[in-house]
Amino acid sequence: MAIARQLPSITEGAKQEGVVTQMFLGEVVGTAVLVLIGDGVVAGVLLNKSKSQNGGWIVITWAWALGVLFGVITSLAVTGGVAQLNPAVTIGLASIDAVKWADVPTLIAGQFVGAFIGATLVYLAYLAHWAETEDPGLKLAVFSTGPAIRNTVANLITEIIGTFMLVFGIVAIVLTQIIGGSTFGTLPGLAVALLVLGIGLALGGPTGYAINPARDLGPRIMHAILPIAGKWSSDWAYSWIPVVGPIVGGVLGALAAKAIFDL
């Protein structure tokens, strides 16, 4: 079974209708929902005088998983939506010919626009809490990840491993749906959400498990742009790690899946 003959259905629907912008809109909507829920829970847990302050890591990882689930569902609800929501997933799938390279810029652009929107909505939802929070590091952490121990090589390896598992698992999930004769829908979305939950619980401790360049860099850019009271640097020195690491991990995960699953 060649994945190149099976997975192009991920993007083929929009192509058949001749409206590439529908894929773009699907990525905008889905990624905005993902970031709104994901960054939103971090804001609730970290910012002062929030009712969910100090909710902890379990709360954060579960909400990010739910963000993935409802990001996927809302993206697929858009006609032509393909629900990738992550440049590392898009590039990884393209590396094994499961996504057309011609579609990659459109998909990634939609993902970043969605991340900008989601981050802005989180800023507005917690508008009264930024000035109440003294620690500028906590304010940045709402929008983007940072390492528990700053070590470039170790941090990069962590992001590579986490995203490897993400894309490797996604290919396995999609493949089992194809073998079972199911369509891409809520059940695979739930499986991917649980996969992200597992990655967060198991591998999120060292770097905060960005595993998604759009989810990290998009909100980091908005942190730099938005008039957040008392903010400091957006930590640009670290910002390349949650971009490069996930892209490398995504490609390696896709290639490993192609080899191991005999695709």
PDB file of C-alpha atoms in Angstrom:
ATOM      1  CA  MET A   1       0.000   0.000   0.000  1.00  0.00           C
ATOM      2  CA  ALA A   2       1.710   3.207  -1.093  1.00  0.00           C
ATOM      3  CA  ILE A   3       0.950   6.190   1.084  1.00  0.00           C
ATOM      4  CA  ALA A   4       1.465   8.443  -1.929  1.00  0.00           C
ATOM      5  CA  ARG A   5      -1.588   6.797  -3.490  1.00  0.00           C
ATOM      6  CA  GLN A   6      -3.655   7.086  -0.319  1.00  0.00           C
ATOM      7  CA  LEU A   7      -3.009  10.253   1.644  1.00  0.00           C
ATOM      8  CA  PRO A   8      -3.348  12.886  -1.106  1.00  0.00           C
ATOM      9  CA  SER A   9      -7.051  12.777  -0.217  1.00  0.00           C
ATOM     10  CA  ILE A  10      -5.990  15.032   2.661  1.00  0.00           C
ATOM     11  CA  THR A  11      -5.713  17.912   0.188  1.00  0.00           C
ATOM     12  CA  GLU A  12      -7.495  16.575  -2.864  1.00  0.00           C
ATOM     13  CA  GLY A  13     -10.986  17.678  -1.825  1.00  0.00           C
ATOM     14  CA  ALA A  14     -10.221  21.354  -2.110  1.00  0.00           C
ATOM     15  CA  LYS A  15      -8.323  20.813  -5.361  1.00  0.00           C
ATOM     16  CA  GLN A  16     -11.258  19.018  -6.939  1.00  0.00           C
ATOM     17  CA  GLU A  17     -13.436  22.041  -6.263  1.00  0.00           C
ATOM     18  CA  GLY A  18     -10.725  24.315  -7.627  1.00  0.00           C
ATOM     19  CA  VAL A  19     -10.615  26.464  -4.503  1.00  0.00           C
ATOM     20  CA  VAL A  20      -7.205  26.349  -2.853  1.00  0.00           C
ATOM     21  CA  THR A  21      -8.285  29.192  -0.567  1.00  0.00           C
ATOM     22  CA  GLN A  22     -10.618  26.765   1.192  1.00  0.00           C
ATOM     23  CA  MET A  23      -7.610  24.819   2.441  1.00  0.00           C
ATOM     24  CA  PHE A  24      -6.158  28.129   3.608  1.00  0.00           C
ATOM     25  CA  LEU A  25      -9.366  29.041   5.447  1.00  0.00           C
ATOM     26  CA  GLY A  26      -9.560  25.616   7.052  1.00  0.00           C
ATOM     27  CA  GLU A  27      -6.039  26.015   8.426  1.00  0.00           C
ATOM     28  CA  VAL A  28      -6.802  29.542   9.650  1.00  0.00           C
ATOM     29  CA  VAL A  29      -9.909  28.439  11.523  1.00  0.00           C
ATOM     30  CA  GLY A  30      -8.446  25.242  12.960  1.00  0.00           C
ATOM     31  CA  THR A  31      -5.160  26.781  14.076  1.00  0.00           C
ATOM     32  CA  ALA A  32      -6.928  29.777  15.601  1.00  0.00           C
ATOM     33  CA  VAL A  33      -9.062  27.412  17.686  1.00  0.00           C
ATOM     34  CA  LEU A  34      -5.992  25.363  18.641  1.00  0.00           C
ATOM     35  CA  VAL A  35      -4.058  28.409  19.848  1.00  0.00           C
ATOM     36  CA  LEU A  36      -7.065  30.050  21.514  1.00  0.00           C
ATOM     37  CA  ILE A  37      -7.683  26.985  23.676  1.00  0.00           C
ATOM     38  CA  GLY A  38      -4.015  26.074  24.159  1.00  0.00           C
ATOM     39  CA  ASP A  39      -2.585  29.503  24.937  1.00  0.00           C
ATOM     40  CA  GLY A  40      -5.802  30.304  26.774  1.00  0.00           C
ATOM     41  CA  VAL A  41      -5.287  27.554  29.324  1.00  0.00           C
ATOM     42  CA  VAL A  42      -1.688  28.650  29.870  1.00  0.00           C
ATOM     43  CA  ALA A  43      -2.916  32.195  30.511  1.00  0.00           C
ATOM     44  CA  GLY A  44      -5.484  30.899  32.962  1.00  0.00           C
ATOM     45  CA  VAL A  45      -2.926  28.853  34.873  1.00  0.00           C
ATOM     46  CA  LEU A  46      -0.125  31.454  34.919  1.00  0.00           C
ATOM     47  CA  LEU A  47      -1.648  34.926  35.105  1.00  0.00           C
ATOM     48  CA  ASN A  48      -2.454  36.523  38.444  1.00  0.00           C
ATOM     49  CA  LYS A  49      -6.022  36.651  39.737  1.00  0.00           C
ATOM     50  CA  SER A  50      -7.256  34.109  37.202  1.00  0.00           C
ATOM     51  CA  LYS A  51      -9.728  31.669  38.721  1.00  0.00           C
ATOM     52  CA  SER A  52      -7.689  28.814  37.246  1.00  0.00           C
ATOM     53  CA  GLN A  53      -4.322  30.130  38.450  1.00  0.00           C
ATOM     54  CA  ASN A  54      -1.917  27.382  39.530  1.00  0.00           C
ATOM     55  CA  GLY A  55      -4.045  24.723  37.844  1.00  0.00           C
ATOM     56  CA  GLY A  56      -0.869  22.872  36.898  1.00  0.00           C
ATOM     57  CA  TRP A  57       0.657  20.847  34.086  1.00  0.00           C
ATOM     58  CA  ILE A  58      -2.139  18.277  33.844  1.00  0.00           C
ATOM     59  CA  VAL A  59      -4.684  21.000  33.181  1.00  0.00           C
ATOM     60  CA  ILE A  60      -2.450  22.528  30.508  1.00  0.00           C
ATOM     61  CA  THR A  61      -1.780  19.251  28.689  1.00  0.00           C
ATOM     62  CA  TRP A  62      -5.425  18.239  28.658  1.00  0.00           C
ATOM     63  CA  ALA A  63      -6.564  21.605  27.343  1.00  0.00           C
ATOM     64  CA  TRP A  64      -3.942  21.536  24.578  1.00  0.00           C
ATOM     65  CA  ALA A  65      -5.233  18.092  23.591  1.00  0.00           C
ATOM     66  CA  LEU A  66      -8.775  19.470  23.467  1.00  0.00           C
ATOM     67  CA  GLY A  67      -7.466  22.372  21.405  1.00  0.00           C
ATOM     68  CA  VAL A  68      -6.110  19.864  18.908  1.00  0.00           C
ATOM     69  CA  LEU A  69      -9.414  17.982  18.820  1.00  0.00           C
ATOM     70  CA  PHE A  70     -11.587  21.025  18.237  1.00  0.00           C
ATOM     71  CA  GLY A  71      -9.019  22.580  15.934  1.00  0.00           C
ATOM     72  CA  VAL A  72      -9.250  19.490  13.755  1.00  0.00           C
ATOM     73  CA  ILE A  73     -13.045  19.396  13.904  1.00  0.00           C
ATOM     74  CA  THR A  74     -13.485  23.062  13.020  1.00  0.00           C
ATOM     75  CA  SER A  75     -10.907  22.879  10.238  1.00  0.00           C
ATOM     76  CA  LEU A  76     -12.640  19.878   8.679  1.00  0.00           C
ATOM     77  CA  ALA A  77     -15.989  21.661   8.988  1.00  0.00           C
ATOM     78  CA  VAL A  78     -14.686  24.242   6.507  1.00  0.00           C
ATOM     79  CA  THR A  79     -15.309  23.027   2.958  1.00  0.00           C
ATOM     80  CA  GLY A  80     -11.945  21.829   1.712  1.00  0.00           C
ATOM     81  CA  GLY A  81     -10.377  22.006   5.182  1.00  0.00           C
ATOM     82  CA  VAL A  82      -7.581  19.510   5.763  1.00  0.00           C
ATOM     83  CA  ALA A  83      -6.834  19.991   9.481  1.00  0.00           C
ATOM     84  CA  GLN A  84      -3.054  19.822   9.575  1.00  0.00           C
ATOM     85  CA  LEU A  85      -2.647  22.948  11.765  1.00  0.00           C
ATOM     86  CA  ASN A  86       1.117  22.487  11.995  1.00  0.00           C
ATOM     87  CA  PRO A  87       3.906  23.275   9.500  1.00  0.00           C
ATOM     88  CA  ALA A  88       5.920  20.325  10.811  1.00  0.00           C
ATOM     89  CA  VAL A  89       3.057  17.985   9.926  1.00  0.00           C
ATOM     90  CA  THR A  90       2.558  19.634   6.536  1.00  0.00           C
ATOM     91  CA  ILE A  91       6.248  19.493   5.597  1.00  0.00           C
ATOM     92  CA  GLY A  92       6.629  15.987   7.005  1.00  0.00           C
ATOM     93  CA  LEU A  93       3.728  14.678   4.941  1.00  0.00           C
ATOM     94  CA  ALA A  94       4.998  16.507   1.860  1.00  0.00           C
ATOM     95  CA  SER A  95       8.372  14.802   2.302  1.00  0.00           C
ATOM     96  CA  ILE A  96       6.690  11.443   1.673  1.00  0.00           C
ATOM     97  CA  ASP A  97       4.437  12.779  -1.094  1.00  0.00           C
ATOM     98  CA  ALA A  98       1.324  12.667   1.067  1.00  0.00           C
ATOM     99  CA  VAL A  99       0.792  16.403   0.543  1.00  0.00           C
ATOM    100  CA  LYS A 100       1.570  18.224  -2.688  1.00  0.00           C
ATOM    101  CA  TRP A 101       4.519  20.584  -2.311  1.00  0.00           C
ATOM    102  CA  ALA A 102       2.560  23.170  -4.277  1.00  0.00           C
ATOM    103  CA  ASP A 103       0.006  23.250  -1.438  1.00  0.00           C
ATOM    104  CA  VAL A 104       2.574  23.667   1.354  1.00  0.00           C
ATOM    105  CA  PRO A 105       2.883  27.488   1.248  1.00  0.00           C
ATOM    106  CA  THR A 106      -0.907  27.901   1.302  1.00  0.00           C
ATOM    107  CA  LEU A 107      -1.317  25.553   4.237  1.00  0.00           C
ATOM    108  CA  ILE A 108       1.515  27.077   6.274  1.00  0.00           C
ATOM    109  CA  ALA A 109       0.315  30.612   5.588  1.00  0.00           C
ATOM    110  CA  GLY A 110      -3.117  29.649   6.901  1.00  0.00           C
ATOM    111  CA  GLN A 111      -1.572  28.087   9.992  1.00  0.00           C
ATOM    112  CA  PHE A 112       0.357  31.243  10.853  1.00  0.00           C
ATOM    113  CA  VAL A 113      -2.597  33.537  10.243  1.00  0.00           C
ATOM    114  CA  GLY A 114      -4.680  31.306  12.498  1.00  0.00           C
ATOM    115  CA  ALA A 115      -1.985  31.400  15.182  1.00  0.00           C
ATOM    116  CA  PHE A 116      -1.912  35.213  15.013  1.00  0.00           C
ATOM    117  CA  ILE A 117      -5.693  35.327  15.460  1.00  0.00           C
ATOM    118  CA  GLY A 118      -5.757  32.803  18.285  1.00  0.00           C
ATOM    119  CA  ALA A 119      -2.993  34.572  20.209  1.00  0.00           C
ATOM    120  CA  THR A 120      -4.721  37.931  19.814  1.00  0.00           C
ATOM    121  CA  LEU A 121      -7.976  36.504  21.145  1.00  0.00           C
ATOM    122  CA  VAL A 122      -6.148  35.126  24.206  1.00  0.00           C
ATOM    123  CA  TYR A 123      -4.643  38.572  24.826  1.00  0.00           C
ATOM    124  CA  LEU A 124      -8.115  40.114  24.694  1.00  0.00           C
ATOM    125  CA  ALA A 125      -9.739  37.405  26.816  1.00  0.00           C
ATOM    126  CA  TYR A 126      -7.244  38.041  29.634  1.00  0.00           C
ATOM    127  CA  LEU A 127      -6.978  41.789  29.061  1.00  0.00           C
ATOM    128  CA  ALA A 128      -7.345  42.737  32.724  1.00  0.00           C
ATOM    129  CA  HIS A 129      -4.772  40.199  33.935  1.00  0.00           C
ATOM    130  CA  TRP A 130      -1.586  41.339  32.178  1.00  0.00           C
ATOM    131  CA  ALA A 131      -1.063  44.363  34.396  1.00  0.00           C
ATOM    132  CA  GLU A 132      -1.841  42.252  37.463  1.00  0.00           C
ATOM    133  CA  THR A 133       1.004  39.842  36.637  1.00  0.00           C
ATOM    134  CA  GLU A 134       4.463  41.136  37.535  1.00  0.00           C
ATOM    135  CA  ASP A 135       6.619  38.367  36.047  1.00  0.00           C
ATOM    136  CA  PRO A 136       7.274  39.099  32.348  1.00  0.00           C
ATOM    137  CA  GLY A 137       8.445  35.512  31.851  1.00  0.00           C
ATOM    138  CA  LEU A 138       4.977  34.252  32.690  1.00  0.00           C
ATOM    139  CA  LYS A 139       3.480  36.618  30.138  1.00  0.00           C
ATOM    140  CA  LEU A 140       5.778  35.286  27.421  1.00  0.00           C
ATOM    141  CA  ALA A 141       5.035  31.702  28.470  1.00  0.00           C
ATOM    142  CA  VAL A 142       1.364  32.280  27.647  1.00  0.00           C
ATOM    143  CA  PHE A 143       2.312  32.799  24.007  1.00  0.00           C
ATOM    144  CA  SER A 144       5.351  30.623  23.395  1.00  0.00           C
ATOM    145  CA  THR A 145       7.479  27.878  24.858  1.00  0.00           C
ATOM    146  CA  GLY A 146      10.774  28.071  26.706  1.00  0.00           C
ATOM    147  CA  PRO A 147      13.152  25.481  28.131  1.00  0.00           C
ATOM    148  CA  ALA A 148      13.265  24.374  31.739  1.00  0.00           C
ATOM    149  CA  ILE A 149      17.060  24.117  31.351  1.00  0.00           C
ATOM    150  CA  ARG A 150      18.521  26.241  28.564  1.00  0.00           C
ATOM    151  CA  ASN A 151      20.737  23.895  26.576  1.00  0.00           C
ATOM    152  CA  THR A 152      20.610  24.365  22.815  1.00  0.00           C
ATOM    153  CA  VAL A 153      21.485  20.803  21.802  1.00  0.00           C
ATOM    154  CA  ALA A 154      19.305  19.165  24.444  1.00  0.00           C
ATOM    155  CA  ASN A 155      16.358  21.472  23.735  1.00  0.00           C
ATOM    156  CA  LEU A 156      16.622  20.835  20.001  1.00  0.00           C
ATOM    157  CA  ILE A 157      16.750  17.063  20.539  1.00  0.00           C
ATOM    158  CA  THR A 158      13.656  17.190  22.738  1.00  0.00           C
ATOM    159  CA  GLU A 159      11.658  19.053  20.100  1.00  0.00           C
ATOM    160  CA  ILE A 160      12.862  16.673  17.380  1.00  0.00           C
ATOM    161  CA  ILE A 161      11.824  13.604  19.384  1.00  0.00           C
ATOM    162  CA  GLY A 162       8.436  15.031  20.333  1.00  0.00           C
ATOM    163  CA  THR A 163       7.551  16.018  16.781  1.00  0.00           C
ATOM    164  CA  PHE A 164       8.932  12.746  15.415  1.00  0.00           C
ATOM    165  CA  MET A 165       6.419  10.943  17.614  1.00  0.00           C
ATOM    166  CA  LEU A 166       3.640  13.314  16.559  1.00  0.00           C
ATOM    167  CA  VAL A 167       4.044  12.808  12.811  1.00  0.00           C
ATOM    168  CA  PHE A 168       4.911   9.120  13.120  1.00  0.00           C
ATOM    169  CA  GLY A 169       1.734   8.644  15.136  1.00  0.00           C
ATOM    170  CA  ILE A 170      -0.416  10.706  12.773  1.00  0.00           C
ATOM    171  CA  VAL A 171       0.641   8.609   9.787  1.00  0.00           C
ATOM    172  CA  ALA A 172      -0.164   5.447  11.756  1.00  0.00           C
ATOM    173  CA  ILE A 173      -3.581   6.806  12.740  1.00  0.00           C
ATOM    174  CA  VAL A 174      -4.457   7.827   9.184  1.00  0.00           C
ATOM    175  CA  LEU A 175      -3.185   4.528   7.813  1.00  0.00           C
ATOM    176  CA  THR A 176      -5.345   2.486  10.192  1.00  0.00           C
ATOM    177  CA  GLN A 177      -8.369   4.529   9.116  1.00  0.00           C
ATOM    178  CA  ILE A 178      -7.613   3.796   5.455  1.00  0.00           C
ATOM    179  CA  ILE A 179      -7.191   0.085   6.143  1.00  0.00           C
ATOM    180  CA  GLY A 180     -10.441   0.079   8.111  1.00  0.00           C
ATOM    181  CA  GLY A 181     -12.266   1.877   5.322  1.00  0.00           C
ATOM    182  CA  SER A 182     -13.096   4.927   7.441  1.00  0.00           C
ATOM    183  CA  THR A 183     -12.969   8.553   6.389  1.00  0.00           C
ATOM    184  CA  PHE A 184     -10.931  11.319   7.951  1.00  0.00           C
ATOM    185  CA  GLY A 185     -13.124  12.733  10.663  1.00  0.00           C
ATOM    186  CA  THR A 186     -13.732  12.984  14.393  1.00  0.00           C
ATOM    187  CA  LEU A 187     -12.309   9.590  15.409  1.00  0.00           C
ATOM    188  CA  PRO A 188      -8.838  10.210  13.946  1.00  0.00           C
ATOM    189  CA  GLY A 189      -8.975  13.724  15.377  1.00  0.00           C
ATOM    190  CA  LEU A 190      -9.615  12.276  18.828  1.00  0.00           C
ATOM    191  CA  ALA A 191      -6.745   9.840  18.387  1.00  0.00           C
ATOM    192  CA  VAL A 192      -4.386  12.671  17.405  1.00  0.00           C
ATOM    193  CA  ALA A 193      -5.562  14.703  20.399  1.00  0.00           C
ATOM    194  CA  LEU A 194      -4.762  11.797  22.722  1.00  0.00           C
ATOM    195  CA  LEU A 195      -1.395  11.422  21.001  1.00  0.00           C
ATOM    196  CA  VAL A 196      -0.636  15.101  21.723  1.00  0.00           C
ATOM    197  CA  LEU A 197      -1.775  14.581  25.313  1.00  0.00           C
ATOM    198  CA  GLY A 198       0.656  11.688  25.677  1.00  0.00           C
ATOM    199  CA  ILE A 199       3.504  13.686  24.148  1.00  0.00           C
ATOM    200  CA  GLY A 200       2.814  16.576  26.492  1.00  0.00           C
ATOM    201  CA  LEU A 201       2.706  14.383  29.579  1.00  0.00           C
ATOM    202  CA  ALA A 202       5.746  12.306  28.645  1.00  0.00           C
ATOM    203  CA  LEU A 203       8.000  14.703  26.739  1.00  0.00           C
ATOM    204  CA  GLY A 204       6.744  18.201  27.526  1.00  0.00           C
ATOM    205  CA  GLY A 205       8.772  18.827  30.659  1.00  0.00           C
ATOM    206  CA  PRO A 206      12.098  19.923  29.128  1.00  0.00           C
ATOM    207  CA  THR A 207      10.850  22.482  26.564  1.00  0.00           C
ATOM    208  CA  GLY A 208       7.077  22.819  26.896  1.00  0.00           C
ATOM    209  CA  TYR A 209       6.540  20.654  23.781  1.00  0.00           C
ATOM    210  CA  ALA A 210       6.070  23.233  21.055  1.00  0.00           C
ATOM    211  CA  ILE A 211       6.090  20.465  18.385  1.00  0.00           C
ATOM    212  CA  ASN A 212       4.535  23.026  16.043  1.00  0.00           C
ATOM    213  CA  PRO A 213       6.340  26.046  14.542  1.00  0.00           C
ATOM    214  CA  ALA A 214       3.117  27.985  13.949  1.00  0.00           C
ATOM    215  CA  ARG A 215       1.877  27.403  17.492  1.00  0.00           C
ATOM    216  CA  ASP A 216       5.125  28.826  18.905  1.00  0.00           C
ATOM    217  CA  LEU A 217       6.443  31.412  16.452  1.00  0.00           C
ATOM    218  CA  GLY A 218       3.036  32.871  15.547  1.00  0.00           C
ATOM    219  CA  PRO A 219       2.058  33.763  19.135  1.00  0.00           C
ATOM    220  CA  ARG A 220       5.653  34.821  19.881  1.00  0.00           C
ATOM    221  CA  ILE A 221       5.365  37.400  17.101  1.00  0.00           C
ATOM    222  CA  MET A 222       2.072  38.604  18.555  1.00  0.00           C
ATOM    223  CA  HIS A 223       3.705  38.865  21.993  1.00  0.00           C
ATOM    224  CA  ALA A 224       6.204  41.238  20.399  1.00  0.00           C
ATOM    225  CA  ILE A 225       3.484  43.258  18.639  1.00  0.00           C
ATOM    226  CA  LEU A 226       0.643  43.458  21.160  1.00  0.00           C
ATOM    227  CA  PRO A 227       0.645  46.186  23.862  1.00  0.00           C
ATOM    228  CA  ILE A 228       1.023  43.741  26.751  1.00  0.00           C
ATOM    229  CA  ALA A 229       1.559  45.577  30.024  1.00  0.00           C
ATOM    230  CA  GLY A 230       4.972  44.938  31.567  1.00  0.00           C
ATOM    231  CA  LYS A 231       6.272  42.571  28.918  1.00  0.00           C
ATOM    232  CA  TRP A 232       9.963  42.127  28.201  1.00  0.00           C
ATOM    233  CA  SER A 233      11.827  40.375  25.407  1.00  0.00           C
ATOM    234  CA  SER A 234      10.116  37.758  23.230  1.00  0.00           C
ATOM    235  CA  ASP A 235      13.260  35.589  23.624  1.00  0.00           C
ATOM    236  CA  TRP A 236      14.255  35.580  19.958  1.00  0.00           C
ATOM    237  CA  ALA A 237      17.530  33.827  20.813  1.00  0.00           C
ATOM    238  CA  TYR A 238      15.537  30.676  21.614  1.00  0.00           C
ATOM    239  CA  SER A 239      12.811  31.128  19.005  1.00  0.00           C
ATOM    240  CA  TRP A 240      14.499  29.115  16.245  1.00  0.00           C
ATOM    241  CA  ILE A 241      14.536  25.898  18.281  1.00  0.00           C
ATOM    242  CA  PRO A 242      10.717  25.415  18.332  1.00  0.00           C
ATOM    243  CA  VAL A 243      10.793  25.975  14.559  1.00  0.00           C
ATOM    244  CA  VAL A 244      13.784  23.961  13.364  1.00  0.00           C
ATOM    245  CA  GLY A 245      13.379  21.109  15.840  1.00  0.00           C
ATOM    246  CA  PRO A 246       9.764  20.323  14.916  1.00  0.00           C
ATOM    247  CA  ILE A 247      10.438  20.561  11.170  1.00  0.00           C
ATOM    248  CA  VAL A 248      13.372  18.132  11.447  1.00  0.00           C
ATOM    249  CA  GLY A 249      11.384  15.831  13.715  1.00  0.00           C
ATOM    250  CA  GLY A 250       8.345  15.956  11.435  1.00  0.00           C
ATOM    251  CA  VAL A 251      10.328  14.959   8.366  1.00  0.00           C
ATOM    252  CA  LEU A 252      12.149  12.192  10.251  1.00  0.00           C
ATOM    253  CA  GLY A 253       8.860  10.916  11.685  1.00  0.00           C
ATOM    254  CA  ALA A 254       7.242  10.798   8.259  1.00  0.00           C
ATOM    255  CA  LEU A 255      10.230   9.063   6.667  1.00  0.00           C
ATOM    256  CA  ALA A 256      10.389   6.524   9.501  1.00  0.00           C
ATOM    257  CA  ALA A 257       6.665   5.824   9.135  1.00  0.00           C
ATOM    258  CA  LYS A 258       7.072   5.303   5.398  1.00  0.00           C
ATOM    259  CA  ALA A 259       9.902   2.837   5.988  1.00  0.00           C
ATOM    260  CA  ILE A 260       8.542   0.974   8.999  1.00  0.00           C
ATOM    261  CA  PHE A 261       4.955   0.715   7.789  1.00  0.00           C
ATOM    262  CA  ASP A 262       6.178  -0.395   4.335  1.00  0.00           C
ATOM    263  CA  LEU A 263       4.290   2.364   2.592  1.00  0.00           C
TER     264      LEU A 263
END
